[in-house]
Short mmCIF file of C-alpha atoms and ligand atoms in Angstrom, two decimals:
data_model
loop_
_atom_site.label_atom_id
_atom_site.label_comp_id
_atom_site.label_asym_id
_atom_site.label_seq_id
_atom_site.Cartn_x
_atom_site.Cartn_y
_atom_site.Cartn_z
CA UNK A 1 8.99 -101.52 -6.31
CA UNK A 2 7.50 -104.45 -4.43
CA UNK A 3 4.07 -104.06 -2.99
CA UNK A 4 5.46 -104.47 0.55
CA UNK A 5 7.81 -101.55 0.06
CA UNK A 6 5.07 -99.46 -1.52
CA UNK A 7 2.82 -99.99 1.46
CA UNK A 8 5.68 -99.16 3.83
CA UNK A 9 6.13 -95.83 2.06
CA UNK A 10 2.46 -94.94 1.91
CA UNK A 11 1.51 -93.30 5.19
CA UNK A 12 -1.47 -94.89 6.90
CA UNK A 13 -4.47 -92.52 6.82
CA UNK A 14 -4.54 -90.51 10.03
CA UNK A 15 -7.76 -89.52 11.72
CA UNK A 16 -7.83 -86.53 14.00
CA UNK A 17 -7.48 -87.27 17.71
CA UNK A 18 -10.31 -86.77 20.19
CA UNK A 19 -9.83 -84.02 22.78
CA UNK A 20 -10.39 -84.75 26.49
CA UNK A 21 -13.35 -83.12 28.27
CA UNK A 22 -12.85 -80.04 30.44
CA UNK A 23 -13.31 -79.04 34.07
CA UNK A 24 -13.23 -75.58 35.64
CA UNK A 25 -10.13 -75.00 37.80
CA UNK A 26 -12.13 -72.56 39.92
CA UNK A 27 -15.63 -74.00 40.53
CA UNK A 28 -15.15 -77.58 39.33
CA UNK A 29 -17.96 -77.47 36.73
CA UNK A 30 -17.58 -80.13 34.03
CA UNK A 31 -18.14 -79.60 30.33
CA UNK A 32 -17.65 -81.49 27.07
CA UNK A 33 -14.51 -80.98 24.99
CA UNK A 34 -14.85 -77.77 22.97
CA UNK A 35 -12.93 -74.71 21.80
CA UNK A 36 -14.01 -72.53 24.73
CA UNK A 37 -11.95 -69.98 26.64
CA UNK A 38 -13.55 -69.95 30.08
CA UNK A 39 -16.06 -71.62 32.39
CA UNK A 40 -19.67 -70.74 31.54
CA UNK A 41 -20.57 -70.70 35.27
CA UNK A 42 -17.79 -68.64 36.87
CA UNK A 43 -15.47 -67.46 34.03
CA UNK A 44 -12.62 -69.52 35.56
CA UNK A 45 -9.97 -71.31 33.44
CA UNK A 46 -10.73 -74.81 32.15
CA UNK A 47 -8.40 -77.81 32.35
CA UNK A 48 -8.59 -81.12 30.48
CA UNK A 49 -9.77 -84.05 32.60
CA UNK A 50 -7.81 -87.31 32.39
CA UNK A 51 -9.17 -90.75 33.13
CA UNK A 52 -7.59 -91.66 36.49
CA UNK A 53 -7.90 -95.35 35.55
CA UNK A 54 -5.96 -95.04 32.27
CA UNK A 55 -2.89 -97.25 31.82
CA UNK A 56 0.34 -95.33 32.43
CA UNK A 57 3.70 -96.29 30.92
CA UNK A 58 6.77 -97.07 33.05
CA UNK A 59 10.20 -95.46 32.66
CA UNK A 60 11.50 -98.04 30.17
CA UNK A 61 8.42 -97.75 27.96
CA UNK A 62 8.72 -93.97 27.83
CA UNK A 63 12.48 -94.13 27.22
CA UNK A 64 11.97 -96.44 24.21
CA UNK A 65 9.64 -93.98 22.47
CA UNK A 66 10.60 -91.37 19.85
CA UNK A 67 12.38 -88.29 21.25
CA UNK A 68 9.49 -85.85 21.07
CA UNK A 69 7.06 -84.44 23.62
CA UNK A 70 4.53 -87.07 22.52
CA UNK A 71 6.52 -89.71 24.43
CA UNK A 72 4.45 -88.42 27.39
CA UNK A 73 1.17 -88.77 25.49
CA UNK A 74 -0.72 -90.28 28.46
CA UNK A 75 -0.39 -86.87 30.16
CA UNK A 76 -1.47 -84.90 27.09
CA UNK A 77 -5.17 -84.19 26.45
CA UNK A 78 -5.88 -86.36 23.40
CA UNK A 79 -6.95 -89.85 22.50
CA UNK A 80 -6.16 -91.55 19.22
CA UNK A 81 -3.50 -90.48 16.74
CA UNK A 82 -1.74 -87.15 16.94
CA UNK A 83 -1.76 -85.55 13.47
CA UNK A 84 0.31 -82.36 13.75
CA UNK A 85 3.74 -81.35 15.10
CA UNK A 86 4.90 -84.89 15.79
CA UNK A 87 8.56 -83.98 16.17
CA UNK A 88 8.50 -81.10 18.66
CA UNK A 89 10.06 -81.43 22.11
CA UNK A 90 12.87 -83.34 23.83
CA UNK A 91 15.31 -80.44 23.76
CA UNK A 92 18.75 -80.84 25.38
CA UNK A 93 19.38 -80.54 29.12
CA UNK A 94 22.94 -79.25 29.44
CA UNK A 95 24.97 -79.45 32.62
CA UNK A 96 26.78 -76.15 33.15
CA UNK A 97 29.51 -76.44 35.84
CA UNK A 98 30.79 -72.90 35.29
CA UNK A 99 27.32 -71.49 35.87
CA UNK A 100 26.96 -73.70 38.96
CA UNK A 101 30.19 -72.24 40.35
CA UNK A 102 29.05 -68.70 39.59
CA UNK A 103 25.73 -69.38 41.37
CA UNK A 104 27.43 -71.13 44.28
CA UNK A 105 25.28 -74.25 43.93
CA UNK A 106 26.20 -77.94 43.74
CA UNK A 107 25.04 -78.48 40.15
CA UNK A 108 23.25 -76.48 37.47
CA UNK A 109 21.66 -77.35 34.13
CA UNK A 110 20.18 -75.37 31.27
CA UNK A 111 16.94 -76.71 29.79
CA UNK A 112 17.71 -75.51 26.32
CA UNK A 113 14.53 -74.61 24.47
CA UNK A 114 16.52 -72.12 22.35
CA UNK A 115 16.88 -75.07 19.95
CA UNK A 116 13.22 -76.12 20.10
CA UNK A 117 11.93 -77.47 16.80
CA UNK A 118 10.79 -75.79 14.61
CA UNK A 119 10.64 -72.18 15.85
CA UNK A 120 13.39 -71.93 18.50
CA UNK A 121 11.30 -71.24 21.59
CA UNK A 122 9.32 -73.20 24.14
CA UNK A 123 6.11 -72.01 22.43
CA UNK A 124 6.53 -74.96 20.05
CA UNK A 125 5.35 -77.16 22.94
CA UNK A 126 2.07 -75.36 23.51
CA UNK A 127 1.37 -74.92 19.81
CA UNK A 128 1.95 -78.64 19.18
CA UNK A 129 -0.83 -79.32 21.69
CA UNK A 130 -3.12 -76.54 20.40
CA UNK A 131 -2.92 -77.61 16.74
CA UNK A 132 -3.98 -81.13 17.61
CA UNK A 133 -6.91 -79.65 19.52
CA UNK A 134 -7.77 -77.65 16.39
CA UNK A 135 -7.70 -80.92 14.43
CA UNK A 136 -9.93 -82.61 17.01
CA UNK A 137 -12.50 -79.82 16.61
CA UNK A 138 -12.22 -79.70 12.80
CA UNK A 139 -10.97 -76.09 12.82
CA UNK A 140 -9.10 -75.09 9.67
CA UNK A 141 -8.09 -71.60 10.76
CA UNK A 142 -5.91 -70.98 13.82
CA UNK A 143 -4.49 -67.82 15.32
CA UNK A 144 -2.99 -66.20 18.39
CA UNK A 145 -2.36 -63.05 20.36
CA UNK A 146 1.39 -62.98 20.72
CA UNK A 147 4.36 -61.15 22.18
CA UNK A 148 6.49 -62.68 19.40
CA UNK A 149 7.48 -66.27 20.04
CA UNK A 150 3.95 -67.57 19.88
CA UNK A 151 3.53 -65.78 16.54
CA UNK A 152 6.65 -67.56 15.22
CA UNK A 153 5.40 -70.92 16.46
CA UNK A 154 1.80 -70.67 15.25
CA UNK A 155 2.94 -69.46 11.81
CA UNK A 156 5.49 -72.27 11.45
CA UNK A 157 3.33 -75.12 12.75
CA UNK A 158 0.26 -73.94 10.78
CA UNK A 159 2.29 -73.75 7.57
CA UNK A 160 3.40 -77.33 7.93
CA UNK A 161 -0.10 -78.48 8.89
CA UNK A 162 -1.66 -76.65 5.94
CA UNK A 163 -3.89 -74.49 8.15
CA UNK A 164 -4.79 -70.83 7.69
CA UNK A 165 -3.21 -68.64 10.37
CA UNK A 166 -4.26 -65.20 11.64
CA UNK A 167 -1.65 -63.73 13.94
CA UNK A 168 -2.08 -60.60 16.04
CA UNK A 169 0.89 -58.86 17.64
CA UNK A 170 1.56 -55.50 19.33
CA UNK A 171 2.90 -53.04 16.72
CA UNK A 172 6.20 -52.61 18.60
CA UNK A 173 8.04 -55.90 18.18
CA UNK A 174 11.63 -56.93 17.45
CA UNK A 175 12.50 -57.27 13.73
CA UNK A 176 13.56 -60.90 14.24
CA UNK A 177 10.18 -61.83 15.67
CA UNK A 178 8.32 -60.15 12.81
CA UNK A 179 10.47 -61.67 10.05
CA UNK A 180 10.41 -65.14 11.63
CA UNK A 181 6.62 -64.92 11.52
CA UNK A 182 5.94 -63.35 8.13
CA UNK A 183 8.27 -65.73 6.27
CA UNK A 184 5.62 -68.45 6.73
CA UNK A 185 3.05 -66.16 5.07
CA UNK A 186 0.33 -66.13 7.72
CA UNK A 187 -2.09 -63.23 7.96
CA UNK A 188 0.05 -61.09 10.27
CA UNK A 189 -1.75 -58.16 11.86
CA UNK A 190 0.02 -55.52 13.96
CA UNK A 191 -2.21 -53.89 16.52
CA UNK A 192 -1.60 -50.42 17.94
CA UNK A 193 -1.55 -51.26 21.64
CA UNK A 194 0.00 -53.50 24.26
CA UNK A 195 -0.18 -57.28 24.38
CA UNK A 196 -3.15 -56.99 26.72
CA UNK A 197 -5.05 -54.97 24.09
CA UNK A 198 -4.18 -57.59 21.47
CA UNK A 199 -5.37 -60.38 23.75
CA UNK A 200 -8.73 -58.71 24.36
CA UNK A 201 -9.19 -58.25 20.62
CA UNK A 202 -8.43 -61.93 20.01
CA UNK A 203 -11.12 -63.02 22.46
CA UNK A 204 -13.62 -61.11 20.29
CA UNK A 205 -12.08 -62.53 17.09
CA UNK A 206 -12.47 -66.09 18.38
CA UNK A 207 -16.17 -65.47 19.09
CA UNK A 208 -16.91 -63.67 15.85
CA UNK A 209 -15.12 -65.98 13.36
CA UNK A 210 -15.08 -69.30 15.21
CA UNK A 211 -11.33 -69.76 14.70
CA UNK A 212 -9.05 -71.67 17.02
CA UNK A 213 -7.10 -68.96 18.80
CA UNK A 214 -4.46 -71.10 20.46
CA UNK A 215 -4.06 -69.08 23.66
CA UNK A 216 -7.70 -68.04 23.95
CA UNK A 217 -10.32 -70.68 23.08
CA UNK A 218 -7.78 -73.52 22.73
CA UNK A 219 -5.90 -72.43 25.88
CA UNK A 220 -6.99 -75.43 27.99
CA UNK A 221 -5.27 -77.79 25.55
CA UNK A 222 -2.43 -75.40 24.69
CA UNK A 223 -1.30 -75.04 28.32
CA UNK A 224 -0.83 -78.77 28.79
CA UNK A 225 2.06 -78.67 26.30
CA UNK A 226 4.14 -76.74 28.86
CA UNK A 227 4.09 -79.69 31.27
CA UNK A 228 6.39 -81.58 28.91
CA UNK A 229 9.26 -79.35 29.97
CA UNK A 230 8.93 -80.75 33.50
CA UNK A 231 8.63 -84.33 32.20
CA UNK A 232 11.77 -83.95 30.09
CA UNK A 233 13.77 -82.42 32.95
CA UNK A 234 12.86 -85.35 35.23
CA UNK A 235 13.68 -87.97 32.61
CA UNK A 236 16.88 -86.29 31.42
CA UNK A 237 18.19 -86.05 34.99
CA UNK A 238 17.90 -89.84 35.10
CA UNK A 239 14.37 -89.95 36.55
CA UNK A 240 15.20 -87.57 39.38
CA UNK A 241 13.98 -84.14 40.38
CA UNK A 242 16.17 -81.07 40.74
CA UNK A 243 15.86 -79.19 44.05
CA UNK A 244 15.07 -75.88 42.34
CA UNK A 245 13.88 -74.64 38.94
CA UNK A 246 14.07 -71.05 37.70
CA UNK A 247 11.75 -70.09 34.82
CA UNK A 248 10.59 -66.86 33.17
CA UNK A 249 6.97 -65.77 33.52
CA UNK A 250 4.75 -63.96 31.01
CA UNK A 251 1.15 -65.12 31.41
CA UNK A 252 2.31 -67.46 34.19
CA UNK A 253 1.31 -70.60 32.30
CA UNK A 254 4.77 -72.23 32.13
CA UNK A 255 5.38 -72.02 35.89
CA UNK A 256 1.84 -73.23 36.65
CA UNK A 257 2.32 -76.20 34.33
CA UNK A 258 5.82 -77.04 35.57
CA UNK A 259 4.16 -77.48 38.96
CA UNK A 260 1.47 -79.68 37.47
CA UNK A 261 3.97 -81.72 35.41
CA UNK A 262 6.38 -82.48 38.26
CA UNK A 263 3.33 -83.31 40.41
CA UNK A 264 1.96 -85.76 37.85
CA UNK A 265 5.29 -87.60 37.53
CA UNK A 266 5.58 -87.88 41.33
CA UNK A 267 2.00 -89.16 41.52
CA UNK A 268 2.72 -91.74 38.81
CA UNK A 269 5.72 -92.95 40.82
CA UNK A 270 8.12 -92.15 37.97
CA UNK A 271 10.19 -89.91 40.26
CA UNK A 272 10.54 -89.77 44.03
CA UNK A 273 11.52 -87.00 46.41
CA UNK A 274 10.35 -83.52 47.13
CA UNK A 275 8.79 -81.20 44.57
CA UNK A 276 11.42 -78.76 43.26
CA UNK A 277 11.15 -75.23 44.63
CA UNK A 278 9.85 -73.11 41.75
CA UNK A 279 11.33 -69.66 41.15
CA UNK A 280 9.62 -67.29 38.70
CA UNK A 281 11.50 -64.50 36.91
CA UNK A 282 10.22 -61.28 35.35
CA UNK A 283 11.64 -57.96 34.16
CA UNK A 284 11.29 -55.02 36.60
CA UNK A 285 9.41 -53.12 33.90
CA UNK A 286 6.62 -55.73 33.89
CA UNK A 287 6.54 -57.82 37.05
CA UNK A 288 2.91 -58.22 38.15
CA UNK A 289 3.43 -61.86 39.23
CA UNK A 290 6.60 -61.04 41.20
CA UNK A 291 4.74 -58.25 42.99
CA UNK A 292 1.89 -60.62 43.77
CA UNK A 293 4.27 -63.17 45.32
CA UNK A 294 5.94 -60.39 47.33
CA UNK A 295 2.62 -59.02 48.62
CA UNK A 296 1.32 -62.50 49.40
CA UNK A 297 -2.31 -61.75 48.51
CA UNK A 298 -4.35 -63.32 45.72
CA UNK A 299 -5.01 -60.59 43.14
CA UNK A 300 -2.98 -59.44 40.15
CA UNK A 301 -2.50 -55.68 39.91
CA UNK A 302 -2.10 -55.11 36.13
CA UNK A 303 0.87 -53.09 34.87
CA UNK A 304 1.72 -51.19 31.69
CA UNK A 305 4.89 -52.96 30.41
CA UNK A 306 8.10 -50.98 30.07
CA UNK A 307 11.01 -53.35 29.37
CA UNK A 308 13.06 -54.72 26.48
CA UNK A 309 11.99 -58.25 27.52
CA UNK A 310 9.02 -58.02 25.14
CA UNK A 311 8.40 -61.78 24.95
CA UNK A 312 7.41 -61.86 28.62
CA UNK A 313 5.85 -58.38 28.85
CA UNK A 314 2.29 -59.27 29.82
CA UNK A 315 0.78 -56.67 32.15
CA UNK A 316 -2.32 -58.67 33.08
CA UNK A 317 -1.22 -62.32 33.17
CA UNK A 318 -4.03 -64.88 32.75
CA UNK A 319 -2.36 -67.52 34.96
CA UNK A 320 -0.58 -65.09 37.29
CA UNK A 321 -2.54 -66.10 40.38
CA UNK A 322 -1.90 -69.81 39.73
CA UNK A 323 1.81 -69.24 39.06
CA UNK A 324 2.11 -67.33 42.36
CA UNK A 325 0.37 -70.21 44.17
CA UNK A 326 2.70 -72.79 42.58
CA UNK A 327 5.69 -70.71 43.68
CA UNK A 328 4.41 -70.36 47.25
CA UNK A 329 3.34 -73.98 47.76
CA UNK A 330 6.71 -75.30 46.59
CA UNK A 331 8.66 -72.95 48.86
CA UNK A 332 10.10 -70.94 45.99
CA UNK A 333 10.12 -67.21 45.33
CA UNK A 334 9.83 -64.68 42.50
CA UNK A 335 12.48 -62.25 41.34
CA UNK A 336 12.43 -59.16 39.10
CA UNK A 337 15.55 -57.92 37.28
CA UNK A 338 16.39 -54.68 35.47
CA UNK A 339 16.93 -54.49 31.70
CA UNK A 340 20.66 -53.92 32.31
CA UNK A 341 20.79 -57.06 34.47
CA UNK A 342 19.00 -59.14 31.82
CA UNK A 343 21.45 -58.02 29.14
CA UNK A 344 24.30 -59.06 31.47
CA UNK A 345 22.44 -62.35 32.02
CA UNK A 346 22.39 -63.08 28.28
CA UNK A 347 26.16 -62.55 28.19
CA UNK A 348 26.83 -64.72 31.25
CA UNK A 349 24.84 -67.60 29.75
CA UNK A 350 26.66 -67.31 26.43
CA UNK A 351 30.11 -67.08 28.06
CA UNK A 352 29.54 -69.78 30.72
CA UNK A 353 27.37 -72.27 28.84
CA UNK A 354 27.71 -71.53 25.13
CA UNK A 355 23.99 -70.87 24.81
CA UNK A 356 22.65 -67.70 23.16
CA UNK A 357 19.28 -66.79 24.66
CA UNK A 358 16.77 -64.08 23.91
CA UNK A 359 15.80 -61.49 26.53
CA UNK A 360 13.64 -63.93 28.55
CA UNK A 361 16.68 -66.20 29.00
CA UNK A 362 18.67 -63.22 30.24
CA UNK A 363 15.89 -62.59 32.78
CA UNK A 364 16.15 -66.20 34.01
CA UNK A 365 19.93 -66.04 34.46
CA UNK A 366 19.89 -62.59 36.09
CA UNK A 367 17.11 -63.72 38.43
CA UNK A 368 19.04 -66.88 39.37
CA UNK A 369 22.10 -64.75 40.17
CA UNK A 370 19.99 -62.42 42.33
CA UNK A 371 18.33 -65.37 44.10
CA UNK A 372 21.77 -66.86 44.80
CA UNK A 373 23.06 -63.54 46.19
CA UNK A 374 19.97 -63.32 48.39
CA UNK A 375 20.59 -66.81 49.79
CA UNK A 376 17.49 -68.36 48.22
CA UNK A 377 19.62 -70.73 46.12
CA UNK A 378 21.83 -72.75 48.45
CA UNK A 379 25.20 -74.55 48.16
CA UNK A 380 23.57 -78.01 48.13
CA UNK A 381 21.04 -77.06 45.42
CA UNK A 382 20.72 -78.79 42.05
CA UNK A 383 19.20 -76.10 39.86
CA UNK A 384 17.58 -76.23 36.42
CA UNK A 385 17.41 -72.94 34.51
CA UNK A 386 14.66 -72.86 31.88
CA UNK A 387 15.99 -71.02 28.84
CA UNK A 388 12.99 -70.52 26.62
CA UNK A 389 13.95 -68.73 23.39
CA UNK A 390 16.85 -68.14 20.98
CA UNK A 391 19.05 -65.03 21.05
CA UNK A 392 18.98 -64.47 17.29
CA UNK A 393 15.36 -63.38 17.75
CA UNK A 394 16.34 -60.36 19.88
CA UNK A 395 19.80 -59.32 18.69
CA UNK A 396 18.87 -55.69 19.46
CA UNK A 397 19.30 -56.51 23.15
CA UNK A 398 23.03 -57.20 22.95
CA UNK A 399 24.31 -55.95 19.60
CA UNK A 400 25.10 -52.49 20.96
CA UNK A 401 27.03 -53.67 24.03
CA UNK A 402 29.37 -56.29 22.55
CA UNK A 403 32.93 -55.46 21.45
CA UNK A 404 33.02 -55.36 17.66
CA UNK A 405 36.48 -56.82 17.09
CA UNK A 406 39.23 -55.27 14.96
CA UNK A 407 39.30 -55.22 11.16
CA UNK A 408 42.72 -55.87 9.65
CA UNK A 409 44.53 -56.29 6.33
CA UNK A 410 45.15 -59.97 5.42
CA UNK A 411 48.69 -59.77 6.85
CA UNK A 412 50.22 -62.11 9.44
CA UNK A 413 52.06 -59.25 11.12
CA UNK A 414 48.76 -57.54 11.86
CA UNK A 415 47.54 -60.71 13.59
CA UNK A 416 50.83 -60.90 15.48
CA UNK A 417 50.31 -57.34 16.70
CA UNK A 418 46.82 -58.23 17.93
CA UNK A 419 48.07 -61.36 19.70
CA UNK A 420 50.74 -59.33 21.42
CA UNK A 421 48.28 -56.61 22.45
CA UNK A 422 45.91 -59.28 23.85
CA UNK A 423 48.59 -60.50 26.23
CA UNK A 424 48.41 -64.05 24.80
CA UNK A 425 51.39 -65.62 23.01
C1 LIG B 1 5.81 -67.12 26.35
C2 LIG B 1 7.19 -67.17 26.89
C3 LIG B 1 7.47 -67.48 28.23
C4 LIG B 1 6.49 -67.75 29.34
O1 LIG B 1 5.21 -67.69 29.03
P1 LIG B 1 3.98 -68.01 30.02
O2 LIG B 1 2.91 -67.20 29.41
O3 LIG B 1 4.36 -67.56 31.39
O4 LIG B 1 3.77 -69.46 29.91
C5 LIG B 1 8.80 -67.56 28.60
N1 LIG B 1 9.79 -67.33 27.72
C6 LIG B 1 9.56 -67.03 26.44
C7 LIG B 1 10.73 -66.80 25.54
C8 LIG B 1 8.26 -66.95 25.97
O5 LIG B 1 8.05 -66.65 24.68
ZN1 LIG B 2 -16.20 -72.35 36.92
#
């Protein structure tokens, strides 16, 4: 082996990135970068602060970069080299003409995070950001309070990064979500209670042990990962904006950050035109953000979740107020759907687009159909549907309602009988 080749194969040493400083979204107080959950002055949420004078890339520069969410690194809260989860992001945007026809809109696309790398949900985006924040702060143990997908993502990303992971979930969770977490051998702890109980416990855990709980004391950095879904949609549409986006809501972070992401790309001059109308979707059995949008006031009324859409069953959503504001200021709306409607939504998406989504995806499709029936989606609309997690994680939702298919002897005449009975020839 020549010395040139040897040096090409030896990775350059990587130093952890530096995290951007923080500012309170509520009172504007500034503070240094740190693993902290809330503002010390007013308990408001903290956001990373970017240097307004930093150099921003143009379309061609971004397009020439590797197909991961780090191609938008100037809008992510780190400086220096990224050390973890380098290959997450840039999932497909699929045009779905049959779904467009069913919705009665001009065009429709699925933003397909069911195939997100490595854990098959959009939570890979936020965990990619959070683990680099953990690296910036020198934290060797990470964790989360999760409704399932975040557990999968933290366990997978931490395994690859060589970090210890402590994962807390409500005791009632789909088998797929539990198995797709425990296979990575994190410390998986089931808590008797709802997600909101788990979340409260994790706030205490973060304080007591000084770990990086991705959606608690690393939340400011974590949330920024969600913006990359907006960036990708704009780029994949050919540097254009859709007129409407429908997305599921749990804590309300994704919708809040879609608003921020589209806004940042408009501000940077990378896309022109109006901000897409944002539509948020929840299950009837846990719809505190939908109810807030409907009431039009500014306070979440917490709910006790009762739905099969467990991944988005958060009764007291941390970013609910901000999601509702994003929805209102863009001229969108929020829609709740029943469990039966979400199951039908999963089937529609599979049959029309060839995409198998988990329950949250069914909520998005069912909500889009309801919004179209109610006249909120219009014939001239170009709609993006955010499909955030894979159907194999929640097979319980549909396995009981699908036709099983006949079992036959390996005989051609038995097939012929089936073909005849089916009416085909
Ligand atoms: C977490 C999650 C969401 C939305 O989460 P927010 O807390 O609102 O950002 C949507 N879909 C799936 C599948 C999720 O796991
Ligand atoms: Zn504050």
